[in-house]
Amino acid sequence: MKIQAVNIHKAYGSRHKTEVLKDVSLTISKGSYTVILGASGSGKSTLLNVLFGLERCDSGSVLYDSTDITKMNDSALTAFRKEHIGFIFQQYYLLENMNVEKNVRMGADLVQNKQYHEIIEAVGLKDKLKQYPSELSGGEQQQVSIARALAKNPHVLFLDEPTGALDEQCGRQILDLDYIMRLHQERHFTILMVTHNQNIAETADTVIRMNSGRITEMIENAHPKSAYEIGW
Amino acid sequence: MKSGGNMMIALKDMKKLTTVSVIACCAVFVCSLFMNYQWDLASVEDQIVNEAGRMMFEAQIASGKVTIGVTGGCLVITSLIMLVFYIKSYIDTHGKELGILKALGYRNIQIAKHFWIFACSVCAGCGLGYAAAYFYMPTFYEIQNVEQLLPKLSVNFYPLSALYLILVPTLLFALIAIAYATLKLKHPVLDLLKNRRTGKSYRSRKENSACSFLHDLRKSTLRTKKTLVFFVAFSAFCFASMVQMSISMMDLASEEMGMMILNIGLILAFVTLLLSLSTVVKGNMKTIAMMRSFGYSDASCTKAILGGYRIFTIIGFAIGTLYQYALLKFMVSVVFANMENIPFFCSASVFYHNDHFYRCL
Ligand SMILES: Nc1ncnc2c1ncn2[C@@H]1O[C@H](COP(=O)(O)OP(=O)(O)O)[C@@H](O)[C@H]1O
Ligand SMILES: [Mg+2]
């Protein structure tokens, strides 16, 4: 799906309004791997949340092909997320009282995907099936969250600082998951990742730079690097 | 299709709902005992021939009404509010899970409908109380009729009471839980995910820098957890009214019955207190853990977190005592308003005692 954001504005607070997104417009082509790069507090997460309908913007529109999700009501938006969106956050957001398998099924059941075991295996959690999130390391928890997102067969995968809470080795492992990349190539879904880490941006084919609520630059990267070629 | 929502409330959490069952069980036990007795008694009205039996009949019908009114009124209101608050605080503390499911794309009703599980514990409690009442009924009937003034009563089963005491509460609580969860799910997803409060700002407005951290903590715990404050005050209210009820029932009814109600009242009172205390501690768990890891002593943690609730507990106690006293007065005055011809009924609070009654004759 092609994603198009047009003149997005977003401000927080009632009395002292702080503008977080100031007239943001961008286009993300189908099947691309795009990174939004910017300093902490520049509004990346807000933009991402607006793009997949977790948060509403004050004005502007977000188009998926030709559907405008900013015009949708709450339940239509939920149905839209179910159908098209996978997300991975820095704070894994797993259900603590369920084991790995159930957490992944939470995504798989939503679209009646019976092949979720394959995904669990691919992200490397085959022997941790019955363990609970609190018994896993940060990296492993993030793998569960990735498996959950992929099990939904999304058309667009959103990642918000997926390696933000992880050390270098775990981080590289997450980014290197060749399963994501293989799927990415096979199914041609779109990946949009947010990070403040300059090096991680080198793995993407398009890099969008953000600075205090505005897009300052958009670079096509002719030779994306792998997760082990970049610095950290 | 099995959706993720039904896995949300794991069995682990169900264990915590046993308190819910205990409350429902006690309430239903007492209510069904008296309801059944009332109905059985009413069905033999035309078989009563002698004067003494007639008076005994009227007195028992009346005292039954008071007991149902007082215990029922107390227990029903208590358990209703306790359960509603329990469900509310449960759903409030699980906002994040709701947010995760909603963010993934589960529809509101798909998530909310699984909260019918609360009704399970209500149903289990009611069923248990109902069954226990039937077991105890033969003994109870004998106690009520030791003087043999009334015709021999046999225990009949009334399907209608099962409807009132099991089915209705179960459905009611299922609906309440689902409705509240649906309401909660109307919040923006991101607010649920981040456990953010919507609406008014809850931070202290006039940060008085002269006050110590502990002092501010005590005030802000109260401010941010208003429902918890209510819950604590209410449980003190329950405690007081249960105790008051139990003691007044000792005077009002036969000794065995008084003891039974006293026991039930005390069980409920302690369960209530336990529930609210654990809710307070759980609600402030993170703060306590953080403070302790910083090296604050247990005593100062406890004082800061629990100290603020003390005044509300006292208020709750006072209102509970007053409420129960007023309810009793009210029931007695309403039920006995048209029964002046009963000679031994003189004072409002001490009304009859089986032995006393016998001697009067
Ligand atoms: N709910 C909120 N209320 C008020 N301000 C917010 C809220 N969420 C984010 N902000 C502000 O918006 C700005 C951008 O936040 P965010 O999008 O999370 O930045 P980034 O992800 O780039 O670090 C920050 O300055 C933050 O203070
Ligand atoms: Mg961010």
Coordinates of C-alpha atoms and ligand atoms in Angstrom, one line a residue:
Chain A
M1 CA 0.0 0.0 0.0
K2 CA 1.2 3.5 -0.8
I3 CA 1.0 5.8 2.2
Q4 CA 0.5 9.5 1.8
A5 CA 0.4 12.1 4.5
V6 CA -0.8 15.5 3.6
N7 CA -0.3 18.7 5.7
I8 CA -0.4 17.0 9.1
H9 CA -0.7 19.3 12.1
K10 CA -0.7 18.1 15.7
A11 CA -0.4 20.0 18.9
Y12 CA -0.6 18.9 22.5
G13 CA -1.9 20.7 25.6
S14 CA -5.0 22.9 26.1
R15 CA -3.7 26.2 27.4
H16 CA 0.0 26.1 26.4
K17 CA -0.2 24.5 23.0
T18 CA 3.0 22.9 21.9
E19 CA 3.0 22.1 18.2
V20 CA 4.6 18.7 17.7
L21 CA 3.9 18.2 14.0
K22 CA 4.0 21.3 11.8
D23 CA 2.7 20.8 8.4
V24 CA 4.2 17.4 7.7
S25 CA 3.7 15.8 4.2
L26 CA 5.3 12.7 2.9
T27 CA 4.8 9.8 0.6
I28 CA 5.9 6.2 1.2
S29 CA 5.8 3.9 -1.7
K30 CA 4.5 0.4 -1.6
G31 CA 7.1 -2.2 -0.6
S32 CA 9.7 0.3 0.5
Y33 CA 11.8 0.2 3.7
T34 CA 11.8 3.7 5.1
V35 CA 13.4 5.1 8.2
I36 CA 12.4 8.3 9.9
L37 CA 15.4 9.7 11.6
G38 CA 15.4 12.5 14.1
A39 CA 16.6 13.6 17.6
S40 CA 14.6 12.6 20.6
G41 CA 11.5 14.8 21.0
S42 CA 11.4 15.8 17.3
G43 CA 7.9 14.3 16.9
K44 CA 8.8 11.0 15.2
S45 CA 6.6 8.8 17.5
T46 CA 3.7 11.2 17.2
L47 CA 4.0 11.1 13.4
L48 CA 4.1 7.3 13.4
N49 CA 1.1 7.0 15.6
V50 CA -0.9 9.4 13.4
L51 CA 0.2 7.5 10.3
F52 CA -1.4 4.3 11.5
G53 CA -4.4 5.7 13.3
L54 CA -3.4 5.2 16.9
E55 CA -3.6 8.9 17.4
R56 CA -5.7 11.6 15.6
C57 CA -4.1 14.7 14.1
D58 CA -5.6 18.2 14.3
S59 CA -5.7 18.7 10.6
G60 CA -4.4 17.1 7.4
S61 CA -5.1 13.7 6.0
V62 CA -3.4 10.3 5.9
L63 CA -4.2 8.3 2.7
Y64 CA -3.6 4.6 2.2
D65 CA -3.9 4.2 -1.6
S66 CA -7.0 6.3 -1.8
T67 CA -8.6 5.7 1.7
D68 CA -8.4 8.5 4.1
I69 CA -8.1 7.1 7.6
T70 CA -8.4 10.4 9.3
K71 CA -12.1 10.5 8.2
M72 CA -12.8 7.1 9.8
N73 CA -14.6 6.6 13.1
D74 CA -13.1 4.6 15.9
S75 CA -14.5 1.2 15.0
A76 CA -13.6 1.6 11.3
L77 CA -10.1 2.6 12.3
T78 CA -9.8 -0.5 14.5
A79 CA -11.0 -2.7 11.6
F80 CA -8.5 -1.0 9.4
R81 CA -5.6 -1.7 11.8
K82 CA -6.7 -5.3 12.1
E83 CA -6.7 -5.7 8.3
H84 CA -3.5 -3.8 7.4
I85 CA -1.2 -2.8 10.2
G86 CA 1.5 -4.5 12.3
F87 CA 3.4 -2.5 14.9
I88 CA 6.4 -2.9 17.1
F89 CA 7.2 -0.5 19.9
Q90 CA 10.2 0.1 22.1
Q91 CA 8.1 -1.0 25.1
Y92 CA 7.2 -4.4 23.7
Y93 CA 3.5 -4.2 25.0
L94 CA 3.1 -7.9 25.6
L95 CA 0.4 -9.4 27.7
E96 CA 2.2 -10.3 30.9
N97 CA -0.1 -13.1 32.0
M98 CA 0.2 -15.1 28.8
N99 CA 3.0 -17.2 27.4
V100 CA 5.0 -16.6 24.2
E101 CA 2.7 -18.7 22.1
K102 CA -0.5 -17.1 23.3
N103 CA 1.0 -13.6 22.8
V104 CA 1.8 -14.5 19.2
R105 CA -1.6 -16.0 18.7
M106 CA -3.1 -12.8 19.8
G107 CA -2.0 -11.5 16.4
A108 CA -2.5 -14.7 14.4
D109 CA -6.1 -15.3 15.6
L110 CA -7.1 -11.9 14.5
V111 CA -6.7 -12.9 10.9
Q112 CA -7.2 -16.7 11.3
N113 CA -3.5 -17.3 10.6
K114 CA -2.8 -21.0 11.4
Q115 CA 0.9 -20.8 10.4
Y116 CA 2.1 -18.8 13.4
H117 CA 4.4 -21.6 14.6
E118 CA 6.5 -21.0 11.5
I119 CA 7.0 -17.4 12.5
I120 CA 7.8 -18.2 16.1
E121 CA 10.5 -20.5 14.9
A122 CA 11.8 -18.0 12.4
V123 CA 12.3 -15.3 15.0
G124 CA 14.2 -17.9 17.1
L125 CA 11.8 -18.5 20.0
K126 CA 11.0 -22.1 19.3
D127 CA 12.2 -23.4 22.7
K128 CA 10.6 -20.5 24.6
L129 CA 7.0 -21.2 23.6
K130 CA 5.7 -21.7 27.1
Q131 CA 7.6 -19.0 28.8
Y132 CA 6.1 -15.8 30.1
P133 CA 7.3 -12.3 29.1
S134 CA 8.8 -11.7 32.5
E135 CA 11.0 -14.7 32.1
L136 CA 12.5 -13.4 28.8
S137 CA 15.3 -11.0 28.1
G138 CA 14.5 -7.7 26.5
G139 CA 15.6 -8.9 23.1
E140 CA 13.5 -12.0 23.3
Q141 CA 10.5 -10.0 24.4
Q142 CA 11.0 -7.8 21.3
Q143 CA 11.2 -10.9 19.2
V144 CA 7.8 -12.0 20.6
S145 CA 6.4 -8.6 19.7
I146 CA 7.8 -8.9 16.1
A147 CA 6.4 -12.4 15.8
R148 CA 3.0 -11.1 16.9
A149 CA 3.1 -8.3 14.4
L150 CA 4.1 -10.6 11.5
A151 CA 1.6 -13.2 12.4
K152 CA -1.1 -10.7 11.5
N153 CA 0.2 -10.7 7.9
P154 CA 0.3 -6.9 7.8
H155 CA 0.5 -4.8 4.7
V156 CA 2.5 -2.2 6.5
L157 CA 4.8 -2.8 9.4
F158 CA 5.5 0.1 11.8
L159 CA 8.5 0.0 14.2
D160 CA 9.1 2.7 16.8
E161 CA 12.6 2.5 18.1
P162 CA 12.5 -1.3 18.2
T163 CA 16.1 -1.4 19.4
G164 CA 15.8 1.6 21.8
A165 CA 15.9 -0.5 25.0
L166 CA 18.4 -3.1 23.8
D167 CA 22.2 -3.3 23.8
E168 CA 24.2 -3.5 20.6
Q169 CA 24.2 -7.2 20.1
C170 CA 20.5 -7.7 20.8
G171 CA 19.8 -4.7 18.6
R172 CA 21.7 -6.0 15.7
Q173 CA 19.9 -9.4 16.1
I174 CA 16.5 -7.7 15.9
L175 CA 17.4 -5.7 12.9
D176 CA 19.0 -8.6 11.2
L177 CA 16.0 -10.9 11.4
D178 CA 16.3 -12.1 7.9
Y179 CA 12.8 -13.5 8.3
I180 CA 11.4 -9.9 8.3
M181 CA 13.5 -9.1 5.2
R182 CA 12.6 -12.4 3.5
L183 CA 8.9 -11.7 4.1
H184 CA 9.4 -8.1 3.1
Q185 CA 10.8 -9.3 -0.3
E186 CA 8.2 -12.1 -0.7
R187 CA 5.1 -10.3 0.3
H188 CA 6.1 -6.8 -0.6
F189 CA 4.8 -5.2 2.6
T190 CA 5.9 -1.7 3.5
I191 CA 8.2 -1.1 6.5
L192 CA 8.4 2.2 8.3
M193 CA 10.8 2.5 11.1
V194 CA 11.5 5.4 13.5
T195 CA 14.9 5.8 15.2
H196 CA 17.3 8.4 16.5
N197 CA 20.2 6.2 15.6
Q198 CA 22.0 7.5 12.5
N199 CA 23.6 4.2 11.8
I200 CA 20.4 2.2 11.8
A201 CA 19.2 4.5 9.1
E202 CA 21.8 3.1 6.8
T203 CA 19.9 -0.1 6.5
A204 CA 16.9 1.5 4.9
D205 CA 16.3 2.4 1.2
T206 CA 14.7 5.7 2.1
V207 CA 15.6 8.0 4.9
I208 CA 13.4 10.8 6.1
R209 CA 15.0 13.3 8.4
M210 CA 12.9 15.1 11.0
N211 CA 13.7 18.2 13.1
S212 CA 11.3 19.8 15.6
G213 CA 8.1 18.7 13.9
R214 CA 9.2 19.2 10.4
I215 CA 10.6 17.1 7.6
T216 CA 13.9 18.5 6.6
E217 CA 15.3 16.0 4.2
M218 CA 14.4 12.9 2.2
I219 CA 17.3 10.7 1.0
E220 CA 17.2 7.7 -1.3
N221 CA 19.8 5.2 -0.2
A222 CA 21.1 3.3 -3.2
H223 CA 23.1 0.7 -1.2
P224 CA 21.4 -0.2 2.0
K225 CA 23.7 -2.0 4.5
S226 CA 22.9 -5.1 6.5
A227 CA 22.6 -4.9 10.3
Y228 CA 26.1 -6.2 10.8
E229 CA 27.8 -3.8 8.5
I230 CA 26.6 -0.6 10.3
G231 CA 28.2 1.0 13.3
W232 CA 26.3 1.3 16.5
Chain B
M1 CA -13.0 -18.4 16.3
K2 CA -11.0 -18.1 19.5
S3 CA -10.0 -14.5 19.9
G4 CA -7.2 -13.1 22.0
G5 CA -9.5 -11.4 24.4
N6 CA -10.6 -14.6 26.1
M7 CA -7.1 -15.2 27.1
M8 CA -6.9 -11.8 28.8
I9 CA -8.3 -12.7 32.1
A10 CA -6.2 -15.6 33.0
L11 CA -7.1 -18.1 35.7
K12 CA -4.5 -16.5 37.8
D13 CA -6.7 -13.4 38.1
M14 CA -9.7 -15.6 38.8
K15 CA -8.2 -16.6 42.1
K16 CA -8.5 -13.0 43.2
L17 CA -12.1 -13.1 42.5
T18 CA -12.8 -15.6 45.3
T19 CA -13.5 -12.6 47.6
V20 CA -16.3 -11.7 45.2
S21 CA -17.7 -15.2 45.5
V22 CA -17.5 -15.1 49.3
I23 CA -19.5 -11.9 49.4
A24 CA -22.1 -13.2 47.0
C25 CA -22.3 -16.5 48.9
C26 CA -23.0 -14.9 52.2
A27 CA -25.6 -12.5 50.9
V28 CA -27.5 -15.2 49.0
F29 CA -27.3 -17.7 51.9
V30 CA -29.1 -15.3 54.3
C31 CA -31.5 -14.1 51.8
S32 CA -32.6 -17.4 50.4
L33 CA -32.9 -18.8 53.9
F34 CA -35.4 -16.2 55.0
M35 CA -37.1 -15.9 51.6
N36 CA -37.8 -19.6 51.5
Y37 CA -39.0 -19.6 55.1
Q38 CA -41.3 -16.7 54.4
W39 CA -42.9 -18.4 51.5
D40 CA -43.3 -21.8 53.2
L41 CA -44.8 -20.1 56.2
A42 CA -47.2 -18.1 54.1
S43 CA -48.4 -21.3 52.4
V44 CA -49.6 -22.8 55.7
E45 CA -51.4 -19.7 57.0
D46 CA -54.9 -21.2 56.8
Q47 CA -53.8 -24.3 58.8
I48 CA -53.1 -22.2 61.9
V49 CA -56.1 -22.4 64.2
N50 CA -55.1 -21.4 67.8
E51 CA -54.5 -17.8 68.9
A52 CA -50.9 -18.4 70.1
G53 CA -50.0 -19.9 66.7
R54 CA -51.6 -17.0 64.9
M55 CA -49.5 -14.5 66.9
M56 CA -46.4 -16.5 66.4
F57 CA -47.1 -16.6 62.7
E58 CA -47.5 -12.8 62.5
A59 CA -44.5 -12.2 64.6
Q60 CA -42.4 -14.5 62.5
I61 CA -43.6 -13.1 59.2
A62 CA -42.8 -9.6 60.6
S63 CA -39.4 -10.5 62.0
G64 CA -38.6 -12.3 58.8
K65 CA -39.3 -9.1 56.9
V66 CA -37.1 -7.1 59.2
T67 CA -34.3 -9.6 58.9
I68 CA -34.6 -9.7 55.1
G69 CA -34.8 -6.0 55.0
V70 CA -31.9 -5.4 57.3
T71 CA -29.5 -8.2 56.3
G72 CA -30.7 -8.1 52.7
G73 CA -30.5 -4.3 52.5
C74 CA -27.1 -4.3 54.0
L75 CA -25.7 -7.3 52.2
V76 CA -27.2 -6.5 48.8
I77 CA -26.0 -2.9 48.8
T78 CA -22.6 -3.8 50.2
S79 CA -22.0 -6.6 47.7
L80 CA -23.3 -4.6 44.8
I81 CA -21.0 -1.7 45.5
M82 CA -18.1 -3.9 46.4
L83 CA -18.4 -5.9 43.2
V84 CA -18.9 -2.9 41.0
F85 CA -15.8 -1.3 42.5
Y86 CA -13.8 -4.4 42.2
I87 CA -14.7 -4.7 38.6
K88 CA -13.9 -1.1 38.0
S89 CA -10.6 -1.2 39.7
Y90 CA -9.7 -4.4 37.8
I91 CA -10.6 -3.0 34.5
D92 CA -8.8 0.3 35.3
T93 CA -5.6 -1.5 36.2
H94 CA -5.8 -3.5 33.0
G95 CA -6.2 -0.6 30.7
K96 CA -2.9 -1.4 29.1
E97 CA -4.0 -4.9 28.0
L98 CA -7.1 -3.4 26.6
G99 CA -5.0 -0.9 24.8
I100 CA -2.8 -3.6 23.3
L101 CA -5.7 -5.6 22.0
K102 CA -7.4 -2.6 20.6
A103 CA -4.2 -1.3 18.9
L104 CA -3.9 -4.7 17.3
G105 CA -7.3 -4.4 15.8
Y106 CA -9.7 -6.2 18.2
R107 CA -13.1 -4.7 18.1
N108 CA -14.4 -3.1 21.4
I109 CA -17.1 -5.6 21.9
Q110 CA -14.8 -8.5 21.1
I111 CA -12.6 -7.4 24.0
A112 CA -15.3 -6.4 26.4
K113 CA -17.5 -9.4 26.1
H114 CA -14.9 -11.5 27.8
F115 CA -15.5 -9.7 31.0
W116 CA -18.6 -11.9 31.5
I117 CA -16.1 -14.0 33.4
F118 CA -16.7 -11.8 36.5
A119 CA -20.2 -13.1 36.5
C120 CA -18.8 -16.6 36.9
S121 CA -17.5 -15.8 40.3
V122 CA -20.7 -14.1 41.2
C123 CA -22.6 -17.1 39.9
A124 CA -20.4 -19.6 41.8
G125 CA -20.8 -17.6 45.0
C126 CA -24.6 -17.3 44.7
G127 CA -25.0 -20.9 43.8
L128 CA -22.9 -22.0 46.8
G129 CA -24.8 -19.8 49.1
Y130 CA -28.1 -21.0 47.7
A131 CA -27.2 -24.6 48.1
A132 CA -25.8 -24.1 51.6
A133 CA -29.1 -22.4 52.5
Y134 CA -31.1 -25.5 51.4
F135 CA -28.8 -27.7 53.4
Y136 CA -29.3 -25.6 56.5
M137 CA -33.0 -25.1 56.0
P138 CA -34.4 -28.1 57.9
T139 CA -32.4 -27.1 61.0
F140 CA -33.4 -23.5 60.6
Y141 CA -37.1 -24.4 60.3
E142 CA -36.8 -26.4 63.5
I143 CA -35.2 -23.6 65.4
Q144 CA -37.9 -21.2 64.2
N145 CA -40.6 -23.5 65.5
V146 CA -39.2 -25.0 68.7
E147 CA -42.4 -24.3 70.6
Q148 CA -44.4 -26.3 68.0
L149 CA -46.9 -23.5 67.8
L150 CA -46.9 -23.6 64.0
P151 CA -47.9 -26.6 61.9
K152 CA -44.9 -28.7 60.8
L153 CA -43.2 -27.0 57.9
S154 CA -41.5 -28.9 55.2
V155 CA -38.9 -27.3 53.0
N156 CA -40.2 -26.6 49.5
F157 CA -38.1 -25.6 46.6
Y158 CA -39.1 -22.4 44.8
P159 CA -37.6 -22.1 41.3
L160 CA -38.4 -18.4 41.4
S161 CA -35.9 -17.8 44.3
A162 CA -33.2 -19.4 42.2
L163 CA -34.1 -16.9 39.5
Y164 CA -33.9 -14.0 41.9
L165 CA -30.9 -15.0 43.8
I166 CA -28.7 -16.7 41.2
L167 CA -29.7 -15.8 37.7
V168 CA -30.5 -12.1 38.2
P169 CA -27.3 -11.2 40.0
T170 CA -25.2 -13.2 37.6
L171 CA -26.6 -11.5 34.5
L172 CA -26.5 -8.1 36.3
F173 CA -22.8 -8.4 37.0
A174 CA -22.0 -9.7 33.6
L175 CA -23.7 -6.7 32.1
I176 CA -22.1 -4.3 34.5
A177 CA -18.6 -5.7 33.7
I178 CA -19.1 -5.7 29.9
A179 CA -20.6 -2.2 30.0
Y180 CA -17.8 -0.8 32.0
A181 CA -15.1 -2.4 29.8
T182 CA -16.8 -1.0 26.7
L183 CA -16.9 2.4 28.3
K184 CA -13.2 2.2 29.2
L185 CA -12.4 1.1 25.6
K186 CA -13.9 4.4 24.3
H187 CA -10.7 6.1 25.5
P188 CA -8.1 6.8 22.9
V189 CA -5.9 3.8 22.3
L190 CA -2.7 5.6 23.1
D191 CA -4.0 6.7 26.5
L192 CA -4.9 3.1 27.3
L193 CA -1.5 1.9 26.2
K194 CA 0.4 4.4 28.2
N195 CA -1.9 4.2 31.2
R196 CA -2.5 7.9 30.7
R197 CA -5.4 9.6 32.3
T198 CA -7.8 11.5 30.1
G199 CA -9.6 14.6 31.2
K200 CA -8.4 16.9 33.9
S201 CA -4.9 17.2 34.9
Y202 CA -4.2 15.3 38.1
R203 CA -0.8 16.7 39.0
S204 CA -0.7 18.9 42.1
R205 CA -1.3 22.4 41.0
K206 CA 0.3 24.4 43.7
E207 CA 3.5 22.5 44.3
N208 CA 4.5 23.7 47.7
S209 CA 8.3 23.2 47.8
A210 CA 8.4 23.7 51.5
C211 CA 6.5 20.4 52.0
S212 CA 8.6 17.3 52.3
F213 CA 8.5 14.6 49.6
L214 CA 6.7 12.2 51.9
H215 CA 4.1 14.8 52.8
D216 CA 3.4 15.5 49.1
L217 CA 3.3 11.8 48.3
R218 CA 0.6 11.3 50.9
K219 CA -1.5 14.0 49.4
S220 CA -0.9 13.0 45.8
T221 CA -1.7 9.3 46.5
L222 CA -5.1 10.4 47.6
R223 CA -5.6 12.8 44.8
T224 CA -4.7 10.4 42.0
K225 CA -6.7 7.5 43.4
K226 CA -10.0 9.0 44.2
T227 CA -12.0 5.9 43.6
L228 CA -9.7 4.1 45.9
V229 CA -10.4 6.6 48.6
F230 CA -14.1 6.0 48.1
F231 CA -13.5 2.3 48.2
V232 CA -11.6 2.5 51.5
A233 CA -14.3 4.7 53.1
F234 CA -17.0 2.4 51.8
S235 CA -15.4 -0.7 53.2
A236 CA -15.1 1.0 56.6
F237 CA -18.8 1.8 56.1
C238 CA -19.5 -1.9 55.4
F239 CA -17.4 -3.1 58.3
A240 CA -19.3 -0.8 60.7
S241 CA -22.7 -1.6 59.4
M242 CA -22.1 -5.3 59.3
V243 CA -21.0 -5.3 62.9
Q244 CA -23.9 -3.1 63.9
M245 CA -26.2 -5.4 62.0
S246 CA -24.9 -8.5 63.7
I247 CA -25.2 -7.1 67.1
S248 CA -28.7 -5.8 66.6
M249 CA -29.7 -9.1 65.2
M250 CA -28.6 -10.8 68.4
D251 CA -31.4 -8.9 70.1
L252 CA -33.9 -9.2 67.4
A253 CA -33.9 -12.8 66.5
S254 CA -33.3 -16.1 68.2
E255 CA -29.9 -16.8 69.6
E256 CA -28.9 -19.3 67.0
M257 CA -29.9 -16.9 64.2
G258 CA -28.2 -14.1 65.9
M259 CA -25.0 -16.1 66.1
M260 CA -25.3 -17.1 62.5
I261 CA -25.8 -13.6 61.3
L262 CA -23.0 -12.3 63.6
N263 CA -20.6 -14.8 62.0
I264 CA -21.7 -14.0 58.5
G265 CA -21.5 -10.3 59.3
L266 CA -18.0 -10.7 60.7
I267 CA -16.8 -12.8 57.7
L268 CA -18.1 -10.2 55.3
A269 CA -16.7 -7.3 57.3
F270 CA -13.2 -8.8 57.3
V271 CA -13.4 -9.8 53.6
T272 CA -14.4 -6.2 52.8
L273 CA -11.6 -4.8 54.8
L274 CA -9.1 -7.2 53.4
L275 CA -10.2 -6.4 49.8
S276 CA -9.9 -2.7 50.2
L277 CA -6.6 -2.9 52.0
S278 CA -5.1 -5.2 49.3
T279 CA -6.5 -2.9 46.6
V280 CA -4.8 0.1 48.2
V281 CA -1.5 -1.7 48.5
K282 CA -1.7 -3.1 45.0
G283 CA -2.8 0.3 43.6
N284 CA 0.4 1.9 45.1
M285 CA 2.7 -1.1 44.6
K286 CA 5.0 0.7 42.2
T287 CA 5.5 3.7 44.4
I288 CA 6.2 1.5 47.4
A289 CA 8.7 -0.7 45.5
M290 CA 10.4 2.4 44.2
M291 CA 10.7 4.0 47.6
R292 CA 12.0 0.9 49.2
S293 CA 14.6 0.4 46.6
F294 CA 15.7 4.0 47.3
G295 CA 16.1 3.1 51.0
Y296 CA 13.0 4.5 52.6
S297 CA 12.0 2.4 55.6
D298 CA 8.9 0.2 55.5
A299 CA 7.3 2.3 58.2
S300 CA 7.6 5.6 56.3
C301 CA 6.3 3.9 53.1
T302 CA 3.3 2.6 55.0
K303 CA 2.7 5.9 56.6
A304 CA 3.0 7.8 53.4
I305 CA 0.7 5.5 51.4
L306 CA -1.8 4.4 54.0
G307 CA -1.8 7.4 56.4
G308 CA -3.9 9.5 54.1
Y309 CA -6.7 7.0 54.1
R310 CA -7.1 7.0 57.8
I311 CA -9.5 10.0 58.0
F312 CA -11.7 8.4 55.3
T313 CA -11.8 5.2 57.2
I314 CA -13.1 6.9 60.3
I315 CA -15.8 8.8 58.3
G316 CA -16.8 5.5 56.7
F317 CA -17.1 3.9 60.1
A318 CA -19.3 6.7 61.5
I319 CA -21.6 6.7 58.5
G320 CA -21.9 2.9 58.4
T321 CA -22.9 2.8 62.1
L322 CA -25.5 5.5 61.6
Y323 CA -26.8 4.0 58.4
Q324 CA -27.4 0.6 59.8
Y325 CA -29.0 2.0 62.9
A326 CA -31.4 4.1 60.8
L327 CA -32.2 1.2 58.5
L328 CA -33.1 -1.0 61.4
K329 CA -35.3 1.7 63.0
F330 CA -36.9 2.3 59.6
M331 CA -37.6 -1.4 58.9
V332 CA -39.0 -1.9 62.4
S333 CA -41.3 1.1 62.2
V334 CA -42.6 0.3 58.8
V335 CA -43.2 -3.4 59.4
F336 CA -44.7 -3.1 62.8
A337 CA -46.7 0.1 62.1
N338 CA -50.0 -1.8 61.8
M339 CA -49.3 -4.4 64.4
E340 CA -50.1 -2.6 67.7
N341 CA -52.0 -5.6 68.9
I342 CA -48.9 -7.6 69.6
P343 CA -48.5 -7.0 73.3
F344 CA -44.9 -8.0 73.9
F345 CA -43.6 -5.7 71.2
C346 CA -42.6 -2.7 73.2
S347 CA -39.3 -1.3 72.3
A348 CA -38.1 -0.7 68.8
S349 CA -34.7 -2.1 69.1
V350 CA -35.3 -5.1 71.3
F351 CA -38.3 -6.8 69.9
Y352 CA -38.6 -10.4 70.5
H353 CA -36.8 -13.4 71.7
N354 CA -38.2 -16.8 71.5
D355 CA -37.9 -17.5 75.2
H356 CA -39.2 -14.2 76.0
F357 CA -42.2 -14.7 73.8
Y358 CA -42.9 -18.0 75.5
R359 CA -42.9 -16.5 78.9
C360 CA -45.2 -13.8 77.8
L361 CA -47.8 -16.3 76.9
Ligands
LIG1 N1 0.6 13.2 25.4 C1 1.4 14.2 25.2 N2 1.1 15.4 25.9 C2 1.9 16.5 25.7 N3 3.0 16.5 25.0 C3 3.4 15.4 24.4 C4 2.6 14.2 24.5 N4 3.2 13.2 23.7 C5 4.3 13.8 23.2 N5 4.5 15.1 23.6 C6 5.5 16.0 23.2 O1 5.7 15.9 21.8 C7 7.0 16.0 21.5 C8 7.4 14.9 20.5 O2 7.2 13.7 21.1 P1 7.6 12.3 20.4 O3 6.7 12.3 19.1 O4 7.4 11.2 21.3 O5 9.1 12.5 20.0 P2 10.1 11.4 19.5 O6 9.4 10.1 19.3 O7 10.7 12.0 18.3 O8 11.1 11.4 20.6 C9 7.8 15.9 22.8 O9 8.4 17.2 23.0 C10 6.8 15.6 23.8 O10 7.1 16.3 25.0
MG2 MG 9.7 8.3 20.3

